[in-house]
GROMACS .gro file of C-alpha atoms in nm:
model
  308
    1UNK     CA    1   0.609  -1.930  -0.640
    2UNK     CA    2   0.801  -1.902  -0.313
    3UNK     CA    3   0.803  -1.539  -0.201
    4UNK     CA    4   1.133  -1.368  -0.126
    5UNK     CA    5   1.153  -1.148   0.183
    6UNK     CA    6   1.438  -0.895   0.199
    7UNK     CA    7   1.685  -0.943   0.481
    8UNK     CA    8   1.655  -0.727   0.795
    9UNK     CA    9   1.833  -0.393   0.799
   10UNK     CA   10   2.136  -0.326   1.017
   11UNK     CA   11   2.246  -0.003   1.186
   12UNK     CA   12   2.377   0.256   0.936
   13UNK     CA   13   2.215   0.081   0.639
   14UNK     CA   14   2.114   0.316   0.358
   15UNK     CA   15   1.751   0.378   0.262
   16UNK     CA   16   1.686   0.533  -0.080
   17UNK     CA   17   1.419   0.806  -0.077
   18UNK     CA   18   1.254   0.851  -0.418
   19UNK     CA   19   0.948   1.019  -0.569
   20UNK     CA   20   0.802   0.778  -0.827
   21UNK     CA   21   0.477   0.970  -0.874
   22UNK     CA   22   0.368   1.314  -0.745
   23UNK     CA   23   0.601   1.601  -0.657
   24UNK     CA   24   0.698   1.692  -0.302
   25UNK     CA   25   0.845   1.991  -0.121
   26UNK     CA   26   1.157   1.946   0.096
   27UNK     CA   27   0.965   2.080   0.398
   28UNK     CA   28   0.718   1.791   0.367
   29UNK     CA   29   0.993   1.531   0.413
   30UNK     CA   30   1.200   1.692   0.689
   31UNK     CA   31   1.028   1.514   0.977
   32UNK     CA   32   1.035   1.174   0.806
   33UNK     CA   33   1.402   1.200   0.709
   34UNK     CA   34   1.495   1.298   1.065
   35UNK     CA   35   1.300   1.001   1.194
   36UNK     CA   36   1.494   0.762   0.966
   37UNK     CA   37   1.822   0.907   1.097
   38UNK     CA   38   1.703   0.878   1.457
   39UNK     CA   39   1.643   0.506   1.400
   40UNK     CA   40   2.006   0.461   1.297
   41UNK     CA   41   1.968   0.449   0.918
   42UNK     CA   42   2.102   0.678   0.647
   43UNK     CA   43   1.848   0.828   0.405
   44UNK     CA   44   1.998   0.868   0.056
   45UNK     CA   45   1.803   1.112  -0.159
   46UNK     CA   46   1.725   1.027  -0.519
   47UNK     CA   47   1.857   1.270  -0.778
   48UNK     CA   48   1.502   1.370  -0.878
   49UNK     CA   49   1.339   1.351  -0.535
   50UNK     CA   50   1.234   1.717  -0.551
   51UNK     CA   51   1.214   1.758  -0.928
   52UNK     CA   52   0.892   1.899  -1.069
   53UNK     CA   53   0.728   1.836  -1.406
   54UNK     CA   54   0.380   1.967  -1.479
   55UNK     CA   55   0.187   1.779  -1.747
   56UNK     CA   56  -0.177   1.779  -1.641
   57UNK     CA   57  -0.051   1.675  -1.297
   58UNK     CA   58   0.245   1.784  -1.084
   59UNK     CA   59   0.483   1.492  -1.126
   60UNK     CA   60   0.820   1.453  -0.954
   61UNK     CA   61   1.000   1.479  -1.286
   62UNK     CA   62   0.945   1.337  -1.630
   63UNK     CA   63   0.882   0.965  -1.675
   64UNK     CA   64   1.250   0.920  -1.763
   65UNK     CA   65   1.367   1.111  -1.454
   66UNK     CA   66   1.143   0.917  -1.219
   67UNK     CA   67   1.238   0.586  -1.380
   68UNK     CA   68   1.607   0.670  -1.344
   69UNK     CA   69   1.567   0.719  -0.969
   70UNK     CA   70   1.360   0.403  -0.934
   71UNK     CA   71   1.609   0.183  -1.118
   72UNK     CA   72   1.899   0.336  -0.925
   73UNK     CA   73   1.725   0.258  -0.594
   74UNK     CA   74   1.632  -0.096  -0.701
   75UNK     CA   75   1.978  -0.190  -0.824
   76UNK     CA   76   2.239   0.004  -0.626
   77UNK     CA   77   2.410  -0.258  -0.403
   78UNK     CA   78   2.470   0.001  -0.128
   79UNK     CA   79   2.096   0.059  -0.082
   80UNK     CA   80   1.916  -0.168   0.167
   81UNK     CA   81   1.557  -0.039   0.137
   82UNK     CA   82   1.351   0.196  -0.081
   83UNK     CA   83   1.098   0.436   0.068
   84UNK     CA   84   0.859   0.634  -0.153
   85UNK     CA   85   0.822   0.999  -0.059
   86UNK     CA   86   0.453   0.990  -0.153
   87UNK     CA   87   0.199   0.845  -0.395
   88UNK     CA   88  -0.035   1.052  -0.609
   89UNK     CA   89  -0.020   0.940  -0.970
   90UNK     CA   90   0.261   0.827  -1.200
   91UNK     CA   91   0.387   0.486  -1.089
   92UNK     CA   92   0.214   0.316  -1.383
   93UNK     CA   93   0.441   0.513  -1.619
   94UNK     CA   94   0.742   0.324  -1.483
   95UNK     CA   95   0.627  -0.038  -1.511
   96UNK     CA   96   0.753  -0.107  -1.864
   97UNK     CA   97   1.098   0.030  -1.784
   98UNK     CA   98   1.173  -0.131  -1.447
   99UNK     CA   99   1.499  -0.323  -1.420
  100UNK     CA  100   1.556  -0.582  -1.146
  101UNK     CA  101   1.890  -0.718  -1.268
  102UNK     CA  102   2.087  -0.640  -0.948
  103UNK     CA  103   1.779  -0.627  -0.726
  104UNK     CA  104   1.727  -1.002  -0.765
  105UNK     CA  105   2.076  -1.060  -0.618
  106UNK     CA  106   2.013  -0.818  -0.332
  107UNK     CA  107   1.636  -0.790  -0.266
  108UNK     CA  108   1.532  -0.489  -0.060
  109UNK     CA  109   1.212  -0.370   0.102
  110UNK     CA  110   1.000  -0.130  -0.103
  111UNK     CA  111   0.786   0.087   0.125
  112UNK     CA  112   0.484   0.291   0.021
  113UNK     CA  113   0.111   0.285  -0.041
  114UNK     CA  114  -0.152   0.455  -0.257
  115UNK     CA  115  -0.014   0.483  -0.613
  116UNK     CA  116   0.281   0.264  -0.507
  117UNK     CA  117   0.041  -0.032  -0.519
  118UNK     CA  118   0.136  -0.083  -0.885
  119UNK     CA  119   0.507  -0.111  -0.800
  120UNK     CA  120   0.421  -0.360  -0.528
  121UNK     CA  121   0.211  -0.564  -0.769
  122UNK     CA  122   0.504  -0.566  -1.014
  123UNK     CA  123   0.746  -0.684  -0.745
  124UNK     CA  124   0.506  -0.954  -0.631
  125UNK     CA  125   0.480  -1.083  -0.989
  126UNK     CA  126   0.855  -1.133  -0.971
  127UNK     CA  127   0.826  -1.306  -0.634
  128UNK     CA  128   0.923  -1.023  -0.395
  129UNK     CA  129   0.732  -0.910  -0.086
  130UNK     CA  130   0.696  -0.539  -0.002
  131UNK     CA  131   0.558  -0.315   0.273
  132UNK     CA  132   0.225  -0.138   0.223
  133UNK     CA  133   0.272   0.140   0.478
  134UNK     CA  134   0.331   0.508   0.539
  135UNK     CA  135   0.520   0.720   0.290
  136UNK     CA  136   0.769   0.985   0.405
  137UNK     CA  137   0.542   1.282   0.329
  138UNK     CA  138   0.266   1.161   0.560
  139UNK     CA  139   0.501   1.204   0.858
  140UNK     CA  140   0.422   1.577   0.835
  141UNK     CA  141   0.045   1.515   0.866
  142UNK     CA  142   0.032   1.405   1.229
  143UNK     CA  143   0.000   1.032   1.164
  144UNK     CA  144   0.034   0.799   1.461
  145UNK     CA  145   0.383   0.720   1.583
  146UNK     CA  146   0.287   0.353   1.600
  147UNK     CA  147   0.235   0.355   1.222
  148UNK     CA  148   0.606   0.418   1.179
  149UNK     CA  149   0.725   0.215   1.479
  150UNK     CA  150   0.563  -0.099   1.339
  151UNK     CA  151   0.716  -0.028   1.001
  152UNK     CA  152   1.065  -0.005   1.149
  153UNK     CA  153   0.993  -0.331   1.333
  154UNK     CA  154   0.938  -0.502   0.996
  155UNK     CA  155   1.264  -0.355   0.865
  156UNK     CA  156   1.437  -0.514   1.166
  157UNK     CA  157   1.285  -0.852   1.083
  158UNK     CA  158   0.985  -0.857   1.319
  159UNK     CA  159   0.649  -0.963   1.180
  160UNK     CA  160   0.336  -0.777   1.293
  161UNK     CA  161   0.033  -0.920   1.476
  162UNK     CA  162  -0.294  -0.733   1.479
  163UNK     CA  163  -0.600  -0.761   1.700
  164UNK     CA  164  -0.912  -0.563   1.609
  165UNK     CA  165  -1.261  -0.510   1.741
  166UNK     CA  166  -1.537  -0.674   1.543
  167UNK     CA  167  -1.734  -0.475   1.284
  168UNK     CA  168  -2.104  -0.514   1.207
  169UNK     CA  169  -2.033  -0.593   0.840
  170UNK     CA  170  -1.763  -0.856   0.911
  171UNK     CA  171  -1.813  -1.212   0.790
  172UNK     CA  172  -1.674  -1.470   1.026
  173UNK     CA  173  -1.431  -1.749   0.943
  174UNK     CA  174  -1.069  -1.861   0.977
  175UNK     CA  175  -0.834  -1.867   0.678
  176UNK     CA  176  -0.471  -1.873   0.579
  177UNK     CA  177  -0.335  -1.733   0.257
  178UNK     CA  178  -0.114  -1.485   0.077
  179UNK     CA  179  -0.195  -1.116   0.123
  180UNK     CA  180  -0.225  -0.906  -0.193
  181UNK     CA  181  -0.372  -0.569  -0.288
  182UNK     CA  182  -0.347  -0.209  -0.177
  183UNK     CA  183  -0.521   0.098  -0.311
  184UNK     CA  184  -0.849  -0.008  -0.475
  185UNK     CA  185  -0.820   0.244  -0.761
  186UNK     CA  186  -0.486   0.090  -0.862
  187UNK     CA  187  -0.597  -0.271  -0.812
  188UNK     CA  188  -0.883  -0.175  -1.047
  189UNK     CA  189  -0.653   0.010  -1.290
  190UNK     CA  190  -0.433  -0.299  -1.333
  191UNK     CA  191  -0.722  -0.536  -1.410
  192UNK     CA  192  -0.673  -0.700  -1.750
  193UNK     CA  193  -0.304  -0.606  -1.768
  194UNK     CA  194  -0.005  -0.835  -1.720
  195UNK     CA  195   0.075  -0.638  -1.404
  196UNK     CA  196  -0.252  -0.723  -1.230
  197UNK     CA  197  -0.244  -0.918  -0.905
  198UNK     CA  198  -0.309  -1.292  -0.927
  199UNK     CA  199  -0.623  -1.324  -0.713
  200UNK     CA  200  -0.656  -1.705  -0.699
  201UNK     CA  201  -0.682  -1.826  -0.338
  202UNK     CA  202  -0.544  -1.495  -0.209
  203UNK     CA  203  -0.656  -1.264   0.070
  204UNK     CA  204  -0.725  -0.925  -0.087
  205UNK     CA  205  -0.674  -0.594   0.094
  206UNK     CA  206  -0.832  -0.270  -0.039
  207UNK     CA  207  -0.841   0.094   0.076
  208UNK     CA  208  -0.917   0.424  -0.095
  209UNK     CA  209  -0.958   0.799  -0.065
  210UNK     CA  210  -1.145   1.076  -0.243
  211UNK     CA  211  -1.380   0.872  -0.461
  212UNK     CA  212  -1.742   0.945  -0.543
  213UNK     CA  213  -1.964   0.670  -0.411
  214UNK     CA  214  -2.069   0.569  -0.762
  215UNK     CA  215  -1.701   0.541  -0.858
  216UNK     CA  216  -1.637   0.317  -0.558
  217UNK     CA  217  -1.925   0.095  -0.666
  218UNK     CA  218  -1.800   0.094  -1.026
  219UNK     CA  219  -1.459  -0.033  -0.914
  220UNK     CA  220  -1.618  -0.301  -0.696
  221UNK     CA  221  -1.844  -0.394  -0.988
  222UNK     CA  222  -1.541  -0.427  -1.216
  223UNK     CA  223  -1.375  -0.661  -0.967
  224UNK     CA  224  -1.693  -0.866  -0.963
  225UNK     CA  225  -1.717  -0.879  -1.343
  226UNK     CA  226  -1.350  -0.981  -1.358
  227UNK     CA  227  -1.430  -1.276  -1.132
  228UNK     CA  228  -1.212  -1.152  -0.847
  229UNK     CA  229  -1.462  -1.235  -0.572
  230UNK     CA  230  -1.497  -1.592  -0.702
  231UNK     CA  231  -1.118  -1.635  -0.679
  232UNK     CA  232  -1.017  -1.482  -0.346
  233UNK     CA  233  -1.049  -1.662  -0.012
  234UNK     CA  234  -1.084  -1.350   0.204
  235UNK     CA  235  -1.119  -0.971   0.193
  236UNK     CA  236  -0.980  -0.701   0.424
  237UNK     CA  237  -1.110  -0.346   0.388
  238UNK     CA  238  -0.904  -0.058   0.526
  239UNK     CA  239  -0.957   0.316   0.521
  240UNK     CA  240  -1.230   0.470   0.308
  241UNK     CA  241  -1.203   0.843   0.365
  242UNK     CA  242  -1.296   1.172   0.192
  243UNK     CA  243  -1.560   0.977   0.002
  244UNK     CA  244  -1.855   1.131  -0.181
  245UNK     CA  245  -1.933   1.503  -0.158
  246UNK     CA  246  -1.784   1.696   0.134
  247UNK     CA  247  -2.096   1.913   0.157
  248UNK     CA  248  -2.334   1.617   0.184
  249UNK     CA  249  -2.127   1.356   0.365
  250UNK     CA  250  -2.109   1.406   0.742
  251UNK     CA  251  -1.845   1.130   0.760
  252UNK     CA  252  -1.622   1.290   0.497
  253UNK     CA  253  -1.327   1.323   0.737
  254UNK     CA  254  -1.379   0.983   0.902
  255UNK     CA  255  -1.126   0.706   0.839
  256UNK     CA  256  -1.390   0.438   0.783
  257UNK     CA  257  -1.684   0.586   0.595
  258UNK     CA  258  -1.999   0.393   0.687
  259UNK     CA  259  -2.180   0.445   0.358
  260UNK     CA  260  -1.872   0.332   0.162
  261UNK     CA  261  -1.861   0.024   0.384
  262UNK     CA  262  -2.232  -0.038   0.322
  263UNK     CA  263  -2.175  -0.024  -0.056
  264UNK     CA  264  -1.888  -0.272  -0.035
  265UNK     CA  265  -2.083  -0.502   0.197
  266UNK     CA  266  -2.379  -0.503  -0.043
  267UNK     CA  267  -2.157  -0.576  -0.342
  268UNK     CA  268  -1.999  -0.884  -0.181
  269UNK     CA  269  -2.309  -1.006   0.005
  270UNK     CA  270  -2.352  -1.319  -0.208
  271UNK     CA  271  -2.000  -1.447  -0.136
  272UNK     CA  272  -1.908  -1.662   0.162
  273UNK     CA  273  -1.542  -1.578   0.228
  274UNK     CA  274  -1.441  -1.413   0.559
  275UNK     CA  275  -1.443  -1.033   0.548
  276UNK     CA  276  -1.278  -0.777   0.779
  277UNK     CA  277  -1.391  -0.415   0.782
  278UNK     CA  278  -1.205  -0.135   0.959
  279UNK     CA  279  -0.846  -0.248   0.927
  280UNK     CA  280  -0.620   0.051   1.012
  281UNK     CA  281  -0.431   0.090   0.686
  282UNK     CA  282  -0.485   0.346   0.412
  283UNK     CA  283  -0.500   0.724   0.370
  284UNK     CA  284  -0.566   0.761   0.742
  285UNK     CA  285  -0.380   0.887   1.047
  286UNK     CA  286  -0.338   0.538   1.195
  287UNK     CA  287  -0.189   0.348   0.901
  288UNK     CA  288  -0.051   0.015   1.029
  289UNK     CA  289   0.185  -0.159   0.784
  290UNK     CA  290   0.096  -0.472   0.590
  291UNK     CA  291   0.339  -0.707   0.414
  292UNK     CA  292   0.219  -0.767   0.059
  293UNK     CA  293   0.316  -1.120  -0.047
  294UNK     CA  294   0.324  -1.257   0.308
  295UNK     CA  295   0.130  -1.562   0.417
  296UNK     CA  296  -0.113  -1.452   0.689
  297UNK     CA  297  -0.345  -1.626   0.932
  298UNK     CA  298  -0.681  -1.455   0.974
  299UNK     CA  299  -0.940  -1.526   1.243
  300UNK     CA  300  -1.266  -1.336   1.215
  301UNK     CA  301  -1.471  -1.416   1.522
  302UNK     CA  302  -1.602  -1.190   1.801
  303UNK     CA  303  -1.256  -1.038   1.778
  304UNK     CA  304  -1.035  -1.023   1.473
  305UNK     CA  305  -0.677  -1.148   1.468
  306UNK     CA  306  -0.425  -1.124   1.184
  307UNK     CA  307  -0.079  -1.280   1.211
  308UNK     CA  308   0.205  -1.262   0.961
   0.00000   0.00000   0.00000
């Protein structure tokens, strides 16, 4: 299926800001909303952006409220892009109720990461690319300015190019293919459902935060048992942070946890596809955007190059 890429944004275009999962405070979005305005766009706040609904987790509204905002953002012809305020948990609730009737006539960029991976998988199933990058809330955490600058470049129609240092666990090789994936926990959670990514001949990206090491291995094991590593043609691993037990893990605050990387490297050791460790995307301060659904060229040699 030919992938559809939304058209570049113009000055004064409107960007819908919605909370499809966890709840947020207005103070957490102030910096991000100001940044959107400073770039010449108009943030339009979803009706339930700051709604709260506690049901074993602090959601940004009931499932119906969050779905209402999502479908408004997807289908309102005045909206040119959709930016998630945050991730957390809750996007899976919305999948069965999503409506793309007007969206298909006027595709728009969907921006987010973490729990938003499931929305991006849904859109990709329908043939639409999206941006796996910073949410609005993370602008208040001291993330790198380049993380956002590169994201705005994509909104203007510029494709990113990345050059990285080599990593000891990398596997060399040159490949081209479609980029899929996102947060590992959500890639794992969608396995066996009709919303799961199609892994055949794809380049898979994964990142995660706050998992016990055994849980990380369990998710990797599930991907193996599902045949994912026999299907993909390459793997890119981003941030692995706050892993294991904070008391025992000296690298708990590090963006690229070495023991997590060792576990992943061991799990995929018998496969021959090129592998990149240490890509700057994930729950980390330097979160460079990726375009899910884009064809990319990957060169893993003494240096690593990725072109969209």
